[in-house]
Coordinates of C-alpha atoms and ligand atoms in Angstrom, one line a residue:
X187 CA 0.0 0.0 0.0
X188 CA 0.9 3.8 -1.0
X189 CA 4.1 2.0 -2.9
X190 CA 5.2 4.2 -5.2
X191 CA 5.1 2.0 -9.2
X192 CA 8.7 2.2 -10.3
X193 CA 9.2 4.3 -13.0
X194 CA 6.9 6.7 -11.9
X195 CA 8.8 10.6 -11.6
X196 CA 7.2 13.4 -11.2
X197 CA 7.0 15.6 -14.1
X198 CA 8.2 18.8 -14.5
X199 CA 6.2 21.3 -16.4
X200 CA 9.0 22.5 -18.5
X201 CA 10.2 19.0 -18.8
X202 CA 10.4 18.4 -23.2
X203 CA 7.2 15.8 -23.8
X204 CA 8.5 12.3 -24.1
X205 CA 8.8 11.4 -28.0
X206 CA 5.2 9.1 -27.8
X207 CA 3.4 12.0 -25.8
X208 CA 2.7 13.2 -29.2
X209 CA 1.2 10.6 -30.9
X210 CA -2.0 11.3 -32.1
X211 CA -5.2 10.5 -29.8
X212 CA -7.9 8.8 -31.5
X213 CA -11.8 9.4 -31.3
X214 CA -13.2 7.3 -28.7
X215 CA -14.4 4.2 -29.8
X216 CA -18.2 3.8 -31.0
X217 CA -17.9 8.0 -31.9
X218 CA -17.6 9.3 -35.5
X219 CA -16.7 12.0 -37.5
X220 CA -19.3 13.4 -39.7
X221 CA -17.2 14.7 -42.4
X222 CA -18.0 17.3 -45.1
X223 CA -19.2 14.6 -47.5
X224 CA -21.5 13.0 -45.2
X225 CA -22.5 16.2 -44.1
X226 CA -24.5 17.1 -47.6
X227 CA -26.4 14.1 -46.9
X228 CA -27.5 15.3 -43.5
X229 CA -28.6 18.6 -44.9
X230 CA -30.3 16.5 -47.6
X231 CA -32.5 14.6 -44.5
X232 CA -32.5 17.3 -42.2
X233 CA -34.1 19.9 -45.0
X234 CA -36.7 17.5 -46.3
X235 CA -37.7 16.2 -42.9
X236 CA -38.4 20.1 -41.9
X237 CA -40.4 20.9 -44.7
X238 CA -42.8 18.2 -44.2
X239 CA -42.5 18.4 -40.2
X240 CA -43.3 21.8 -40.8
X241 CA -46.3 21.7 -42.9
X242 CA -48.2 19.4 -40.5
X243 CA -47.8 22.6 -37.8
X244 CA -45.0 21.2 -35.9
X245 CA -42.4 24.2 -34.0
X246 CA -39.3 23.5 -33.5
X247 CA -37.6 23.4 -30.0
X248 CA -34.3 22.7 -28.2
X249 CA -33.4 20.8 -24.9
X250 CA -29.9 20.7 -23.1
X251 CA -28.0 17.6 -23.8
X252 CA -27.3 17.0 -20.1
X253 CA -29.9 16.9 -17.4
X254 CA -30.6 15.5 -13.9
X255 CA -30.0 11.5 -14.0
X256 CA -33.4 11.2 -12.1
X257 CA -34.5 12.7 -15.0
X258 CA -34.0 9.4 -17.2
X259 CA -34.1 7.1 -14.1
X260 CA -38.0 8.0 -13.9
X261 CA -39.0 8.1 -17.5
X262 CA -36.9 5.7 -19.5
X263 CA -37.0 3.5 -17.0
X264 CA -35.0 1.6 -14.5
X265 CA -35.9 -1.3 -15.8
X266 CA -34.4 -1.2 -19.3
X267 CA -30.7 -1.5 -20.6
X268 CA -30.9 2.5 -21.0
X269 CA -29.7 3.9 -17.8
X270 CA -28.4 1.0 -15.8
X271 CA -26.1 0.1 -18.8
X272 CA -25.9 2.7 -21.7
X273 CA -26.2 6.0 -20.2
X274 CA -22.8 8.6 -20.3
X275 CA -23.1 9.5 -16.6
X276 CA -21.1 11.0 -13.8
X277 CA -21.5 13.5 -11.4
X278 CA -20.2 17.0 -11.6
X279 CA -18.4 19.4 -9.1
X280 CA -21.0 20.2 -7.2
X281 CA -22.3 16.6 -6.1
X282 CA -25.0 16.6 -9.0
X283 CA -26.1 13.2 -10.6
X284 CA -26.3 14.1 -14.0
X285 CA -26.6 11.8 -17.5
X286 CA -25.7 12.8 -20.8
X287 CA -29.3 12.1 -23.1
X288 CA -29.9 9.1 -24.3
X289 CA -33.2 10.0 -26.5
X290 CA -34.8 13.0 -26.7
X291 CA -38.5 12.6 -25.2
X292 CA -37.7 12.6 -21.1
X293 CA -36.2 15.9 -22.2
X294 CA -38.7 17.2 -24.2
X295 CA -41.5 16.6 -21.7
X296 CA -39.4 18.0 -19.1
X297 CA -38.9 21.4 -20.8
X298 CA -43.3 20.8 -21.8
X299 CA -43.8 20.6 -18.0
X300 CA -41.1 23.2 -17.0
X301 CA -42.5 25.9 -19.2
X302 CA -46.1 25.3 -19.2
X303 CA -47.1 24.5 -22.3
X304 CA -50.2 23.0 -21.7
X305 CA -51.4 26.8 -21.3
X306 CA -50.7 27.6 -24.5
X307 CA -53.2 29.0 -27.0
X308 CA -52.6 26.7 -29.4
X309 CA -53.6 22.7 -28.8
X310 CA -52.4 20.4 -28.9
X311 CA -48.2 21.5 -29.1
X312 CA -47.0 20.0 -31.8
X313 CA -42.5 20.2 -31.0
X314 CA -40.0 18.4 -33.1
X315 CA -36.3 18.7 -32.3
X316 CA -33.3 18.1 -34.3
X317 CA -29.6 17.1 -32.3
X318 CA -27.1 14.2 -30.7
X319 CA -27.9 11.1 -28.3
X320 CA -25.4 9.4 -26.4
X321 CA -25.6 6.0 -25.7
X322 CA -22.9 3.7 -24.7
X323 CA -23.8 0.7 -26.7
X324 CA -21.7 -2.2 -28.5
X325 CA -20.7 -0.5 -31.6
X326 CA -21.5 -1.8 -35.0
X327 CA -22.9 -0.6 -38.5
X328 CA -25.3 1.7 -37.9
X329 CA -24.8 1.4 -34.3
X330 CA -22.9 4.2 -32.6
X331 CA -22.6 6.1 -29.5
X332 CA -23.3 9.0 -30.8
X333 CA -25.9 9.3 -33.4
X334 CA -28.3 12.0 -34.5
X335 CA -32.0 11.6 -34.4
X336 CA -34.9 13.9 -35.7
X337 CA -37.7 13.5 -33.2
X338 CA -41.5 15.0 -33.4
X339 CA -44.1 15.3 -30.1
X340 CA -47.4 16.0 -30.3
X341 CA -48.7 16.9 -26.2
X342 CA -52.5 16.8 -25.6
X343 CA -54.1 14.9 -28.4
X344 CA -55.9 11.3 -27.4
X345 CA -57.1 10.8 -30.8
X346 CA -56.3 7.8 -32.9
X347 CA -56.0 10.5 -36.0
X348 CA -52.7 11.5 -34.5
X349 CA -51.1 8.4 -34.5
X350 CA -52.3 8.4 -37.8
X351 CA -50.8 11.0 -38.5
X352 CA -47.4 11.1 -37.2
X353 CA -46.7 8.0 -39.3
X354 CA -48.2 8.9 -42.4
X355 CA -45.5 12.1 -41.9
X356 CA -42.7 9.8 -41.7
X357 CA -43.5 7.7 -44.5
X358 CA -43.7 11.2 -46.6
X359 CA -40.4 11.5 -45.2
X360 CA -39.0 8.3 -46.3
X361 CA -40.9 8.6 -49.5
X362 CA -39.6 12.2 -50.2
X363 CA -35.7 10.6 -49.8
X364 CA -36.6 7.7 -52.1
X365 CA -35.8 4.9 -49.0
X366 CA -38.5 2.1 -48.8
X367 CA -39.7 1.5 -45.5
X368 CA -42.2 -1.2 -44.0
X369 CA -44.4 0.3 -41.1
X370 CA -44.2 -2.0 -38.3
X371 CA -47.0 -1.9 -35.9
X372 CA -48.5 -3.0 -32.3
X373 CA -50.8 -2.3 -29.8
X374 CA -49.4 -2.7 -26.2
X375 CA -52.7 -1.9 -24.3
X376 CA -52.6 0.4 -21.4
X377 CA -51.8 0.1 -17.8
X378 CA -55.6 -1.5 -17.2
X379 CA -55.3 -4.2 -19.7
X380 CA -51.4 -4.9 -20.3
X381 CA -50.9 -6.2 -16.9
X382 CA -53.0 -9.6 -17.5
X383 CA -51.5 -9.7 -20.5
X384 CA -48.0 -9.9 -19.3
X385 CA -49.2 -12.1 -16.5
X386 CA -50.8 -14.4 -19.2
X387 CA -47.3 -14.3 -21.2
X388 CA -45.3 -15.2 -17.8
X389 CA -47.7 -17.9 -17.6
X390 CA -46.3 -19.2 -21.5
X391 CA -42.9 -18.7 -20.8
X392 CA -43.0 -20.8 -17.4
X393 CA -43.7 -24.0 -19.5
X394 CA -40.1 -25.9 -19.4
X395 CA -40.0 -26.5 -23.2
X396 CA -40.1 -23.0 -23.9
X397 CA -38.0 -21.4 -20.8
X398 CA -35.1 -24.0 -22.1
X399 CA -34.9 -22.4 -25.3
X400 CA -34.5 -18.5 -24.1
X401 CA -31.1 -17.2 -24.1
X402 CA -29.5 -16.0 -21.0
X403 CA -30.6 -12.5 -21.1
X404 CA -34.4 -13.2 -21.4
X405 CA -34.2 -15.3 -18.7
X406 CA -33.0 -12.3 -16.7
X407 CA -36.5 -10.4 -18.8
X408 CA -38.9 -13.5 -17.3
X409 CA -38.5 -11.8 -13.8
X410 CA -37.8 -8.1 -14.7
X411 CA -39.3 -7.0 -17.9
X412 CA -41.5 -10.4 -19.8
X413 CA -43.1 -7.8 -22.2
X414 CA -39.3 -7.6 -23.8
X415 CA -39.3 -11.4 -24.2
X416 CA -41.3 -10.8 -27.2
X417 CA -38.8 -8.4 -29.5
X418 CA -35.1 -10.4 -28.6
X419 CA -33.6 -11.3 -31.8
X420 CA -32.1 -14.2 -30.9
X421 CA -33.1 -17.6 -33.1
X422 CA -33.9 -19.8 -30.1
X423 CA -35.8 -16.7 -28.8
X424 CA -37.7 -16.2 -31.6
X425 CA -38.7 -19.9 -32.0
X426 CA -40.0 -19.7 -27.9
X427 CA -42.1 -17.2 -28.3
X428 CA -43.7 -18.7 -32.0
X429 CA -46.5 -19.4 -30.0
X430 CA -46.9 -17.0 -27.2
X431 CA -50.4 -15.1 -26.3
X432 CA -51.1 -11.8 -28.4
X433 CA -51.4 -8.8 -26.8
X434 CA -54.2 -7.5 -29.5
X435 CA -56.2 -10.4 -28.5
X436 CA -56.2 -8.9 -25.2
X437 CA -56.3 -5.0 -25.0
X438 CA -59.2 -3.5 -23.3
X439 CA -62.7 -2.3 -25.5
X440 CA -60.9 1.7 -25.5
X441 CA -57.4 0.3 -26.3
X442 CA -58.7 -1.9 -28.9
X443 CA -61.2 0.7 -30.2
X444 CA -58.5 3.2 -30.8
X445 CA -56.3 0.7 -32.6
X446 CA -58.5 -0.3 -35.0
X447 CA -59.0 3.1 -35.7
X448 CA -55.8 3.8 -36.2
X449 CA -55.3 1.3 -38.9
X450 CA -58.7 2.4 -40.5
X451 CA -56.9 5.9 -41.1
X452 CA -53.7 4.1 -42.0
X453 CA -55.8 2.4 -45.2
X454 CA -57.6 5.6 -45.7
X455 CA -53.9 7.4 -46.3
X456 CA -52.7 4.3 -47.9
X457 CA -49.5 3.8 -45.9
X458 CA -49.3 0.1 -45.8
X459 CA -48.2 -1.3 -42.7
X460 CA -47.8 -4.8 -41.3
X461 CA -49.2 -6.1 -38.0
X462 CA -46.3 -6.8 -35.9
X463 CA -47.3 -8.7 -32.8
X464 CA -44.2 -8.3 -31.2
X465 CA -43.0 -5.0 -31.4
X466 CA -43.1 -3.7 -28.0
X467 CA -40.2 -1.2 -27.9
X468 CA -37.8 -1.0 -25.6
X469 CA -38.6 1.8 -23.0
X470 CA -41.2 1.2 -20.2
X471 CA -43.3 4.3 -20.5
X472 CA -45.3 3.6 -24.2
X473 CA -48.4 2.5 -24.1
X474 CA -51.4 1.5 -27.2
X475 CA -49.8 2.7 -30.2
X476 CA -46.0 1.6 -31.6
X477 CA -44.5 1.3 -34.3
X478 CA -41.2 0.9 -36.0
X479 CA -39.8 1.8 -39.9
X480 CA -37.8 -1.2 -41.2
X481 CA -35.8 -0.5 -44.0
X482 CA -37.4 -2.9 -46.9
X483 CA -36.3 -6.0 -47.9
X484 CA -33.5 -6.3 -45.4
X485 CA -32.6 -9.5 -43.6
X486 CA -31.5 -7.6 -40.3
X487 CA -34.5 -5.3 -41.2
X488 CA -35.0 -4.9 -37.3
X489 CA -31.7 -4.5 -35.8
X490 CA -31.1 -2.0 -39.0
X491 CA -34.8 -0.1 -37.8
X492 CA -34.6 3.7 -39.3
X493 CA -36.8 5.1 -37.1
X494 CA -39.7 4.3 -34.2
X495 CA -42.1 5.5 -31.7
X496 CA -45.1 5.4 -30.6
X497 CA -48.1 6.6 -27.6
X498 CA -46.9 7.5 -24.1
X499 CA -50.0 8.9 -22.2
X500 CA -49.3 9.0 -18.8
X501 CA -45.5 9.7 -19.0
X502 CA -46.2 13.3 -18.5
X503 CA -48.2 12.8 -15.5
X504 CA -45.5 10.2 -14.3
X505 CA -43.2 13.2 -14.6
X506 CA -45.0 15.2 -12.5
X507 CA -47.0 17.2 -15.1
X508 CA -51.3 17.8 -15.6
X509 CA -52.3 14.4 -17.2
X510 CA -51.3 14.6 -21.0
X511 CA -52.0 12.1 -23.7
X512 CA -48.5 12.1 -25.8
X513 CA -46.8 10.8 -29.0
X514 CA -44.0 10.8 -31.0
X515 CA -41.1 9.2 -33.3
X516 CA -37.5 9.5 -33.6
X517 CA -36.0 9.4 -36.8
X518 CA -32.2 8.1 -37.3
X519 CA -30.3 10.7 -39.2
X520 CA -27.1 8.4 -39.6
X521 CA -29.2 5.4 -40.6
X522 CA -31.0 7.1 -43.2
X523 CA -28.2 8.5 -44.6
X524 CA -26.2 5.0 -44.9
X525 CA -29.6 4.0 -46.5
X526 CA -29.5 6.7 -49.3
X527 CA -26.1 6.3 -49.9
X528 CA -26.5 2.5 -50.3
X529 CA -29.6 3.6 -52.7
X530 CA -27.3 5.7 -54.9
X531 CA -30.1 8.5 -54.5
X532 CA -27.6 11.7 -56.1
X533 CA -28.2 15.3 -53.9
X534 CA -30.1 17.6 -55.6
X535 CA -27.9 20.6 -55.1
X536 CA -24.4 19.4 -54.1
X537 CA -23.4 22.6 -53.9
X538 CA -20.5 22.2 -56.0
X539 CA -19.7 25.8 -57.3
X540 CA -20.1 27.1 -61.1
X541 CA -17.6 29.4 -61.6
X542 CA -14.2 29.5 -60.5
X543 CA -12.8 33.1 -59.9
X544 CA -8.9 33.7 -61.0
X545 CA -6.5 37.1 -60.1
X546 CA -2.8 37.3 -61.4
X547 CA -1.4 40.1 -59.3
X548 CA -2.1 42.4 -56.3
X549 CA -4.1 45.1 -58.3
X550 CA -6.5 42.5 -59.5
X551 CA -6.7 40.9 -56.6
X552 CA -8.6 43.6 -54.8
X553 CA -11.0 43.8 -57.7
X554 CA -11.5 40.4 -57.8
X555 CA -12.8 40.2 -53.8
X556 CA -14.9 42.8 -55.1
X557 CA -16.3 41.2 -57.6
X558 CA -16.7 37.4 -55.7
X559 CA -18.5 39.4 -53.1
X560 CA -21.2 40.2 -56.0
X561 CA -21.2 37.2 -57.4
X562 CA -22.1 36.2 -53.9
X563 CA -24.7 38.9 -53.7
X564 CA -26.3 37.9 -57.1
X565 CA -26.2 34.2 -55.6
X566 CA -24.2 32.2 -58.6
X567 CA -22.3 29.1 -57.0
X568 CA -18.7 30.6 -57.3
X569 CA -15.2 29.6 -55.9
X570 CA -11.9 31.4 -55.5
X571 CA -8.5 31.0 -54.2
X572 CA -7.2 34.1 -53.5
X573 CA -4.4 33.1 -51.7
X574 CA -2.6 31.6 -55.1
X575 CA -1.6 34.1 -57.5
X576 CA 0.0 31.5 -59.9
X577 CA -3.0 30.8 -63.0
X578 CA -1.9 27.3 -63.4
X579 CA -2.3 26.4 -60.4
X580 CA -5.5 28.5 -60.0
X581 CA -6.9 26.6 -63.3
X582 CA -5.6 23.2 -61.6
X583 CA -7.9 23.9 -58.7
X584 CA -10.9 25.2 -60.3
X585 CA -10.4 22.1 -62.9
X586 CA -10.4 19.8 -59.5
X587 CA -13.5 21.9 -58.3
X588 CA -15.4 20.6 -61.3
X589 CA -16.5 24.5 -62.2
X590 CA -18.3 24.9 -66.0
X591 CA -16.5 28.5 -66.3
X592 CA -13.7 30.6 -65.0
X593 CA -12.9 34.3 -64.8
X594 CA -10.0 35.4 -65.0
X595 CA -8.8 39.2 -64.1
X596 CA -5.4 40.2 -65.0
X597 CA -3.5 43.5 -64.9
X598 CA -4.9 44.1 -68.9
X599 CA -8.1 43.2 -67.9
X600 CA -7.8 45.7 -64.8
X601 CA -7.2 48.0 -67.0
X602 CA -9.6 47.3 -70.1
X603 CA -12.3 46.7 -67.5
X604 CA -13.0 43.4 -68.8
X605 CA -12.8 40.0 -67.9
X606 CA -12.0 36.7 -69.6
X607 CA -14.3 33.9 -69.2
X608 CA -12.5 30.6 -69.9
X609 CA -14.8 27.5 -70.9
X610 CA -13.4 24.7 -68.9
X611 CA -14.3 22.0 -70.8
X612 CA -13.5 23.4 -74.2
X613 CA -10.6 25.4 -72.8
X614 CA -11.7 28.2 -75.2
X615 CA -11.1 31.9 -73.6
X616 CA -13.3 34.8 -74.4
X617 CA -12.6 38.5 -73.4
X618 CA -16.1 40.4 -72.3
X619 CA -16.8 43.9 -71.0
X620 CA -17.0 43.6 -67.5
X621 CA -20.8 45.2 -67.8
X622 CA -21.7 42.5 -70.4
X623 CA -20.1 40.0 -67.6
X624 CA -23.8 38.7 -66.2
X625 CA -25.5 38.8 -68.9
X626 CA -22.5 35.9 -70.4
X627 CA -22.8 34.2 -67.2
X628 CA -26.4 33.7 -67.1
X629 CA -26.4 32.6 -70.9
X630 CA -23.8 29.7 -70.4
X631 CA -25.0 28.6 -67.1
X632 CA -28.7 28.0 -68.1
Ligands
LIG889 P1 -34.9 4.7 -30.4 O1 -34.8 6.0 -29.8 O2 -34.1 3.6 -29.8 O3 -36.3 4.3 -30.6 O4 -34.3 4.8 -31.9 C1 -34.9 5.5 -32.9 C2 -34.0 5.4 -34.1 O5 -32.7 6.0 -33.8 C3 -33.7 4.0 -34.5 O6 -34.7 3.4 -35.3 C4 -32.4 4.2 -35.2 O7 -32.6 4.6 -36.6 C5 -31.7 5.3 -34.5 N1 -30.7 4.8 -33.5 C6 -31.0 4.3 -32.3 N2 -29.9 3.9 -31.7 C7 -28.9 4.2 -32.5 C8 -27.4 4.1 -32.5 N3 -26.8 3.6 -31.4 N4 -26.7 4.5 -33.5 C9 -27.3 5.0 -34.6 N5 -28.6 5.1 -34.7 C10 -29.4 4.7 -33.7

């Protein structure tokens, strides 16, 4: 005890670093860069998703990525894999518990709660909210620790149209980014009718052929959680639960009631969905509606889900609030994206510039700042290095750029007031008075 490890001097601040101190320090494992390229793609999602989000009314709104761990302990539920194993947690200088969020909805009715929304003027309040999740999960493809998700809340509506709704405005979503998606969907009752249900389900998974079958994990989810029985992935698990007791065949007259009604407006919209007896989600607080968007024709269509959600009507009360029916999905950004790429589905507007803007010499240089600021102004997709002087290497980079046209001011040109506009592709170079320069532009850019 309080040995010293040999080897081990105290360093000096002024001491040189040791050669390996400056070997580079990776990202942490499970995290990713989202790099430039990738980053079109998530403008491409984000800026459809908001246009449709949008149209059906929804507001957009922001929560702080860390909160009070109680927080998550009382909505997403001690019982799941969430907080006990995935959560980023630790607690800060001043003694608070705090967790870094997992998903976005404990927030989200938090801040609906905190800031009295149900006063509003306008029922019900429709949010969605754009940002990062943290979970500490085993990373794989399309499995990370930090992801992005596009989730939408509706607070205050009981109907069966909004459930409706919400997923008809993903599917537009999917449909809009040209990704196929199969709507997965389940009712899991309420808190009157469920528990029988699960009882009924312990019941089936107490007979010896079929406990011998579940992997070690579900046997841990016959005492905690049986409801999660029903959505492991495992083979043997699967084959148990072939013939377990369905929760539709169970839900109260309301619960059933409003399912069937939302499937009636599901056919009216046409969004084709398939009956999923045992999606139940993985957080404790959902209750009737939920649903999932599997990519289409995929063999790990359900580890590789794009997107789910679902009811959660008493979770505001739970959380303190006025009782408030609830709903909403999260979208993920990273899946999607992996999805489009795999699809080949080109970005409209890459926004790969046009022209490329050239200066030889300090005089023109000035003029040529001027003039990318107007190009700017007048909003043509233009690119510029003003740091080179050299044309070669100027034409090099606006070859590399991809541009259709390049300018080109030089000390004559200063002079003449003109500028030459140089057809990449055919290499031909034409000299045109600099007032005659937009009108050119516009004609070989059309
Ligand atoms: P959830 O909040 O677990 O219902 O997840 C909603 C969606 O977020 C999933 O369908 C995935 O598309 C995405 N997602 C969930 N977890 C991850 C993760 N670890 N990495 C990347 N995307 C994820």
């Amino acid at each position: 005890m309080g040995r010293k490890p040999k080897n081990q001097t105290k360093r000096n601040s002024k001491e040189i670093p040791k050669k390996n101190d400056n070997k580079v320090i990776a990202r942490l494992r499970g995290m990713r860069d989202m790099l430039p390229e990738e980053h079109q793609y998530y403008r491409l999602v984000v800026n459809k998703s908001e246009e449709i989000i949008k149209y059906y009314g929804f507001s957009q709104t922001d929560i702080p990525a860390l909160e009070n761990l109680s927080l998550y302990e009382r909505s997403t539920g001690k019982q799941t894999d969430v907080v006990s194993k995935e959560m980023y947690t630790f607690i800060d200088k001043d003694g608070d518990r705090v967790g870094i969020r997992p998903e976005a909805t404990p927030g989200l009715v938090r801040s609906y709660i905190e800031h009295g929304m149900f006063n509003q003027p306008i029922q019900p309040v429709k949010l969605y909210w754009i940002g990062n999740l943290m979970r500490r999960e085993k990373p794989q493809s399309g499995r990370y620790r930090q992801f992005s998700q596009i989730d939408l809340e509706i607070f205050g509506e009981a109907g069966p149209v909004a459930d409706a709704q919400i997923i008809l405005i993903a599917n537009r979503i999917f449909k809009d980014l040209q990704i196929d998606v199969q709507v997965q969907i389940n009712s899991i009752g309420c808190k009157e009718c469920r528990p029988a249900y699960v009882d009924k389900l312990a019941e089936y998974y107490k007979q010896r052929q079929v406990r011998n079958k579940l992997c070690q994990d579900c046997k841990k989810r016959m005492l905690k959680n049986p409801l999660r029985l029903l959505d492991c992935k495992e083979e043997s698990c699967r084959e148990a639960r072939a013939e377990a007791p369905q929760i539709v065949d169970h839900l109260c007259e309301e619960c059933r009631d409003h399912f069937v009604k939302v499937l009636e407006y599901l056919d009216e919209l046409d969004v084709i969905y398939n009956l999923n007896p045992f999606l139940v989600r993985g957080l404790d607080y959902y209750n009737r509606t939920v649903f999932e968007f599997w990519p289409e024709e995929n063999e790990n269509a359900r580890q590789n889900a794009l997107g789910g959600g679902g009811r959660y009507d008493d979770l505001v009360e739970y959380m303190g609030g006025r009782p408030t029916p609830a709903l909403g999905w999260g979208l993920g950004v990273e899946r999607i994206i992996l999805k489009i790429k795999e699809n080949n589905i080109p970005l409209a507007d890459d926004g790969k510039p046009d022209i490329f803007l050239a200066q030889l010499g300090e005089a023109s240089k000035r003029k040529a700042m001027i003039f990318f600021e107007e190009l700017r102004k007048k909003k043509y997709k233009a690119a510029q290095n003003f740091v080179k002087d050299n044309l070669k290497s100027q034409l090099e980079l606006a070859d590399k750029l991809g541009v259709k046209l390049t300018l080109i001011i030089g000390q004559k040109e200063m002079m003449d007031e003109t500028v030459i506009i140089r057809d990449m592709e055919s290499g031909m170079q034409e000299v045109f008075d600099f007032k005659k320069v937009y009108e050119e532009l516009d004609k070989r850019l059309k």
